[in-house]
XYZ file of C-alpha atoms in Angstrom:
460
model
C 11.440 77.281 122.129
C 13.872 80.200 122.204
C 17.533 79.286 122.511
C 19.367 80.340 125.674
C 23.136 80.661 125.563
C 25.357 78.673 127.910
C 26.563 81.765 129.767
C 23.004 82.671 130.795
C 22.123 79.089 131.721
C 25.128 78.694 134.006
C 24.108 81.842 135.900
C 20.451 80.825 136.152
C 18.790 79.783 139.403
C 15.421 79.107 137.751
C 15.435 75.363 138.252
C 12.941 72.886 136.746
C 12.474 75.123 133.737
C 12.395 73.935 130.114
C 15.296 75.308 128.070
C 16.872 74.924 124.642
C 20.636 75.034 124.175
C 22.639 74.768 120.976
C 26.357 74.269 120.648
C 29.279 72.001 119.931
C 30.129 68.838 121.820
C 33.350 69.174 123.792
C 33.199 65.715 125.371
C 30.811 62.797 125.726
C 30.993 60.260 128.540
C 28.915 57.077 128.721
C 27.723 55.211 131.794
C 25.365 52.265 132.092
C 22.201 54.317 132.280
C 23.000 57.822 131.017
C 25.229 59.739 128.599
C 26.903 62.950 129.757
C 27.353 65.534 126.987
C 29.447 68.665 127.593
C 28.236 71.495 125.335
C 29.840 74.841 124.577
C 28.501 77.631 122.365
C 31.361 80.134 122.737
C 29.473 82.510 125.041
C 31.653 81.503 128.005
C 34.679 79.313 128.609
C 32.670 76.855 130.714
C 30.543 74.027 129.295
C 27.048 73.016 130.310
C 26.354 69.356 130.898
C 23.400 67.654 129.244
C 22.377 64.311 130.725
C 20.599 61.911 128.352
C 18.996 58.699 129.613
C 20.131 55.852 127.361
C 16.681 54.217 127.226
C 15.042 57.536 126.167
C 16.936 57.978 122.874
C 17.729 55.795 119.859
C 21.077 54.039 120.236
C 22.261 55.285 116.840
C 21.534 58.895 117.774
C 23.571 58.775 120.976
C 26.365 56.884 119.234
C 26.602 59.564 116.522
C 27.119 62.346 119.061
C 30.884 62.706 119.150
C 33.395 65.403 120.050
C 33.017 68.270 117.570
C 29.425 67.534 116.588
C 26.936 70.397 116.596
C 23.685 69.662 118.426
C 20.555 71.122 119.932
C 19.323 69.888 123.301
C 15.902 70.604 124.743
C 15.249 69.659 128.324
C 14.821 70.632 131.942
C 17.342 72.888 133.685
C 17.990 71.369 137.088
C 20.371 71.843 139.981
C 23.377 69.640 139.341
C 24.173 66.941 141.907
C 27.699 66.628 140.539
C 30.774 68.686 141.292
C 32.096 71.368 138.956
C 28.774 72.788 137.754
C 25.804 74.420 139.429
C 23.196 73.385 136.849
C 22.733 70.770 134.157
C 20.123 69.867 131.573
C 18.043 66.691 131.720
C 17.680 66.081 127.990
C 14.252 65.393 126.491
C 15.011 66.039 122.809
C 18.330 65.978 120.937
C 18.773 67.146 117.350
C 22.019 66.888 115.417
C 22.902 69.790 113.125
C 26.298 68.531 112.031
C 28.208 65.323 112.645
C 31.962 65.191 113.290
C 33.779 62.067 112.193
C 36.825 60.450 113.758
C 39.180 62.768 111.828
C 38.076 65.806 113.879
C 41.458 67.023 115.153
C 40.396 68.553 118.476
C 39.953 65.457 120.577
C 40.137 65.382 124.381
C 43.887 65.754 124.749
C 46.468 68.488 124.900
C 47.289 70.350 121.684
C 50.233 72.641 121.166
C 49.645 76.219 120.077
C 51.880 75.517 117.066
C 49.554 72.706 115.983
C 46.497 74.901 116.474
C 47.943 77.497 114.065
C 47.812 74.815 111.373
C 44.060 74.453 111.921
C 43.171 78.102 112.456
C 39.684 77.435 111.054
C 38.942 75.149 114.023
C 41.071 76.528 116.847
C 38.447 79.000 118.168
C 36.670 75.902 119.526
C 39.484 75.317 122.003
C 39.367 76.811 125.483
C 42.530 78.816 124.885
C 41.706 80.463 121.573
C 38.059 80.891 122.505
C 39.148 82.788 125.628
C 41.558 84.950 123.620
C 38.893 85.818 121.029
C 36.420 86.880 123.729
C 39.110 89.026 125.364
C 39.998 90.515 121.968
C 36.347 91.475 121.472
C 36.178 93.034 124.929
C 39.330 95.077 124.300
C 38.031 96.325 120.933
C 34.757 97.355 122.545
C 36.576 98.918 125.494
C 38.756 100.976 123.126
C 35.736 102.423 121.334
C 33.978 103.055 124.650
C 37.000 104.823 126.139
C 37.389 107.208 123.228
C 33.664 107.826 122.837
C 33.279 108.590 126.536
C 36.232 110.998 126.374
C 34.983 113.091 123.461
C 36.908 111.548 120.542
C 35.484 110.986 117.061
C 36.117 107.737 115.176
C 37.808 108.276 111.819
C 37.885 105.620 109.102
C 41.347 106.082 107.624
C 41.984 104.661 104.134
C 43.553 101.229 103.725
C 44.936 102.153 100.291
C 47.342 105.093 100.341
C 50.012 106.808 98.293
C 52.100 107.845 101.310
C 54.457 106.013 103.632
C 53.696 107.380 107.085
C 56.771 105.824 108.684
C 59.218 106.413 105.845
C 60.508 102.852 106.171
C 59.439 101.677 102.708
C 58.187 98.293 103.970
C 54.824 98.449 102.208
C 52.632 96.100 100.192
C 51.977 97.428 96.698
C 48.442 97.719 95.366
C 48.163 97.415 91.592
C 45.949 96.195 88.762
C 48.786 96.200 86.227
C 49.637 93.011 84.355
C 52.713 91.847 86.234
C 53.839 89.783 83.253
C 53.674 92.737 80.899
C 53.481 96.057 82.772
C 53.460 99.337 80.827
C 56.904 100.922 80.717
C 58.292 104.444 80.523
C 61.010 105.316 77.985
C 63.678 104.677 80.625
C 62.336 101.157 81.230
C 60.679 101.918 84.575
C 57.068 100.907 85.205
C 54.535 103.513 84.106
C 52.209 103.795 87.088
C 50.188 106.450 85.278
C 48.487 103.464 83.638
C 47.630 101.869 86.977
C 44.159 101.969 88.544
C 44.840 105.055 90.675
C 47.229 106.650 88.186
C 50.102 106.490 90.678
C 51.952 104.086 92.967
C 49.735 102.977 95.852
C 50.211 100.700 98.838
C 48.435 99.191 101.809
C 48.664 101.581 104.730
C 51.216 101.227 107.513
C 49.382 103.790 109.646
C 46.300 105.986 109.692
C 48.165 108.707 111.564
C 48.693 111.229 108.787
C 45.044 111.124 107.767
C 43.989 111.346 111.421
C 46.023 114.535 111.781
C 43.892 116.158 109.078
C 40.714 115.352 111.023
C 42.222 116.501 114.324
C 42.754 119.916 112.715
C 38.970 120.192 112.437
C 37.427 117.970 115.130
C 40.158 118.407 117.788
C 40.160 114.797 119.064
C 39.895 111.788 116.752
C 41.090 108.195 116.608
C 41.498 105.530 113.968
C 41.100 101.813 114.593
C 41.718 99.528 111.654
C 44.017 97.101 109.871
C 47.552 98.155 108.982
C 50.238 96.351 107.013
C 54.032 96.004 107.096
C 55.976 94.108 104.459
C 58.723 93.387 106.961
C 60.361 89.997 106.453
C 60.310 89.154 110.135
C 59.316 85.841 111.682
C 59.621 86.829 115.332
C 56.854 86.051 117.865
C 56.149 89.818 118.035
C 55.604 90.695 114.358
C 52.738 90.338 111.889
C 52.360 91.516 108.307
C 48.729 92.474 108.996
C 47.647 93.831 112.355
C 45.212 96.300 113.920
C 46.218 99.743 115.149
C 44.534 102.285 117.398
C 45.789 105.812 116.706
C 44.383 108.866 118.501
C 45.341 112.359 117.314
C 44.648 115.364 119.490
C 44.847 119.061 118.629
C 46.176 121.393 121.343
C 47.837 118.476 123.214
C 51.541 118.576 123.977
C 53.786 115.610 124.820
C 52.741 115.645 128.495
C 49.046 115.610 127.606
C 49.807 112.768 125.210
C 51.420 110.713 127.963
C 48.454 111.378 130.250
C 45.998 110.002 127.679
C 48.161 106.946 126.925
C 48.491 106.042 130.609
C 44.829 106.646 131.367
C 43.670 104.603 128.376
C 45.928 101.624 129.119
C 44.878 101.462 132.761
C 41.225 101.766 131.708
C 41.587 98.857 129.268
C 43.368 96.600 131.745
C 40.655 97.298 134.323
C 38.001 96.676 131.668
C 39.532 93.266 130.965
C 39.639 92.372 134.660
C 36.049 93.513 135.158
C 34.593 91.794 132.095
C 36.815 88.803 131.231
C 37.756 87.345 134.593
C 36.707 83.749 133.780
C 38.851 83.724 130.644
C 41.768 85.491 132.350
C 41.651 83.054 135.268
C 41.804 80.126 132.847
C 44.816 81.627 131.038
C 46.468 82.466 134.367
C 46.101 78.881 135.585
C 46.940 77.248 132.262
C 49.811 79.342 130.910
C 51.070 82.125 133.140
C 50.661 82.069 136.913
C 51.656 85.757 137.145
C 49.135 87.058 134.596
C 46.498 88.357 137.022
C 49.155 89.836 139.321
C 50.723 91.638 136.358
C 47.394 93.039 135.177
C 46.527 94.315 138.644
C 49.981 95.849 139.014
C 49.541 97.870 135.806
C 46.001 98.891 136.745
C 47.162 100.225 140.110
C 50.510 101.747 139.016
C 51.578 105.281 138.296
C 53.754 104.985 135.194
C 57.350 106.149 135.606
C 58.383 108.873 133.134
C 62.042 109.225 132.145
C 63.991 110.602 129.203
C 65.808 108.403 126.729
C 69.110 109.800 128.037
C 68.189 108.838 131.608
C 67.199 105.383 130.400
C 70.516 104.820 128.611
C 72.395 105.984 131.695
C 70.500 103.441 133.826
C 71.276 100.658 131.344
C 74.969 101.512 131.225
C 75.181 101.822 135.011
C 73.598 98.377 135.395
C 76.897 96.918 134.145
C 74.889 94.013 132.771
C 75.896 91.803 129.874
C 73.261 92.737 127.295
C 73.205 91.101 123.884
C 73.054 94.622 122.405
C 75.273 97.137 124.168
C 73.245 100.198 125.281
C 74.575 103.309 123.619
C 73.187 106.832 123.200
C 71.903 107.314 119.669
C 70.826 103.713 119.147
C 67.321 102.349 119.463
C 66.419 100.441 122.605
C 66.046 96.674 122.255
C 63.484 94.508 124.043
C 66.090 93.419 126.592
C 66.723 97.090 127.415
C 62.995 97.791 127.715
C 62.528 94.812 130.032
C 65.417 95.934 132.236
C 63.966 99.428 132.639
C 60.527 98.076 133.566
C 62.128 95.681 136.062
C 64.278 98.517 137.420
C 61.264 100.703 138.261
C 58.865 97.808 139.001
C 56.139 99.500 136.946
C 55.347 100.594 133.359
C 57.771 103.187 132.018
C 57.270 106.046 129.544
C 60.424 107.146 127.748
C 60.588 110.563 126.075
C 63.005 112.736 124.096
C 64.613 110.201 121.778
C 67.485 111.053 119.415
C 66.048 112.587 116.250
C 68.137 110.267 114.071
C 66.193 107.144 115.085
C 62.691 108.595 114.959
C 60.152 109.485 112.252
C 60.128 112.737 110.266
C 56.890 114.074 111.764
C 58.033 114.234 115.397
C 58.467 117.685 116.948
C 62.087 118.682 117.292
C 63.391 119.825 120.652
C 65.386 123.010 121.024
C 68.587 121.045 121.716
C 68.701 120.074 118.024
C 69.465 116.468 118.992
C 66.205 115.035 120.281
C 62.507 114.932 119.417
C 59.373 114.843 121.551
C 58.769 111.150 121.102
C 57.302 108.871 123.727
C 57.248 105.086 124.095
C 55.264 103.246 126.761
C 57.025 100.122 128.035
C 55.077 97.354 129.735
C 56.259 94.347 131.677
C 56.336 91.179 129.595
C 55.807 92.743 126.139
C 58.138 95.756 126.134
C 57.017 98.662 123.960
C 53.233 98.736 123.717
C 52.687 102.345 122.571
C 54.747 104.664 120.406
C 53.840 108.292 119.895
C 54.980 111.888 119.854
C 54.091 115.512 119.744
C 53.887 116.276 116.028
C 55.970 118.949 114.317
C 53.585 121.816 113.536
C 56.241 124.185 112.164
C 56.182 124.154 108.339
C 59.827 125.094 107.831
C 61.142 122.504 110.286
C 58.908 119.775 108.871
C 59.841 120.342 105.236
C 63.530 120.529 106.163
C 63.219 117.167 107.924
C 61.409 115.614 104.951
C 64.185 116.783 102.628
C 66.877 115.644 105.056
C 65.412 112.123 105.093
C 64.926 112.043 101.320
C 61.175 111.506 101.529
C 58.877 112.255 98.544
C 58.027 115.891 99.216
C 55.614 116.007 96.291
C 53.470 113.216 97.771
C 53.310 115.018 101.121
C 51.815 118.291 99.807
C 48.546 117.916 101.674
C 50.273 117.008 104.948
C 52.516 120.054 104.631
C 49.525 122.306 103.925
C 48.149 121.474 107.367
C 51.114 123.501 108.676
C 50.241 126.451 106.394
C 46.521 126.730 107.012
C 45.796 127.241 110.704
C 48.397 124.969 112.218
C 48.128 123.986 115.890
C 50.182 122.068 118.429
C 49.043 118.454 118.358
C 50.039 114.995 119.523
C 49.126 111.364 119.093
C 50.233 107.771 119.476
C 49.755 104.277 118.126
C 48.711 101.198 120.083
C 48.961 97.828 118.360
C 45.884 95.813 119.306
C 47.747 92.513 119.109
C 50.515 93.787 121.417
C 47.806 94.762 123.897
C 46.176 91.329 123.625
C 49.564 89.654 124.157
C 49.920 91.535 127.420
C 46.357 90.990 128.602
C 46.336 87.249 127.805
C 49.908 86.332 128.710
C 50.437 84.635 125.370
C 54.007 84.519 124.050
C 53.372 84.482 120.291
C 51.448 87.199 118.468
C 50.123 84.613 115.993
C 47.897 83.263 118.764
C 46.013 86.505 119.452
C 44.691 87.225 115.942
C 42.209 84.915 114.187
C 44.198 84.427 110.970
C 47.840 85.521 111.275
C 49.592 86.897 108.207
C 53.349 86.355 108.323
C 56.087 85.803 105.711
C 55.193 82.805 103.490
C 51.886 82.371 105.325
C 48.514 83.626 104.065
C 46.528 80.450 104.746
C 42.800 80.586 105.527
């Protein structure tokens, strides 16, 4: 008989119908005459209850069904007389695929999220992580759907690159050289000409630069893939490996860029509310009573747009004791971002940052002091998107590269885009995990990615 997933069974009103369900045992409860088995197959946060008459099955079989075991149940789908579920299965046949002994760590009790990180191979079986993984899937699908429906083309940017898009130097090196005996130049430096690619290469920190090349041909593109930062940071907001969504759009200025960012974020929040309400309701009730209110607020808001200078003025005028004193020319901290969102009671987009704290590729304003950058600030998570109008002027771009001491030789192809049919263009980056933090209400980014990579941690 064909298997039916739990999600479909719980919605079914076809009673007294034979069904087959397969999944993992969440709990088992014995009474004098029957055994109640709660099964979950990951298709939905809710379990389906299978009721097995004790005299209809071998004692050893029922005894071996424990929390964590994987089983198949065939039986009759009936209307449930009990509270908490609309249907249940009257079991006729039970097969065990995999036993779980008494060392199975996910017993019927509360587990901390810190503990679950130590058993990342098993934590998707919990309600919390299962809900987060389903929401993560929905957001990934929603991202592709949004861009596809709005005329963007999906670009697969390289993971291995010879350029540092951010100019920060926090990159993981890719090499096949013998680290114990690398080839050397006459001056004692490592001879990367002997390496696999014949040059220094790293894991990418961004697909932006490559996406700009495609935007100069296809007009609207986006990348969506893993990116890497060798930043020695153990905060709840940082990962060494994470997923980035980066649209690049020819003929879009900074205002067009902000329009796309706002429209996309509101679309994704609505998509989550429309498609993940069971999981969101669980997380709202379990972890964050304001989660659903916050999501609806963002969905229904018009984002407030201010300049960096206006933002700093608001922070200074607040006369509040910040840990980091707000000052023009310095980057905004999370406490500053939170204050601005609270001040306007809605998401905020900040533009026109000082050129000294932003990347080389951002278009310079005529004042000579600021660039056409934009950051989108959300309640709860702070900055969720960073982007800009890109500098399309060859002379200004190369001057900025030289000013920042970046490897001009490695950027030849990026500079040529400004020589061969340049165009105004803009783009931004959205970290998937930051988005999932906001949508789920989780407080640690390690809990919204299946296998977090952080300093001193590459387990699983």
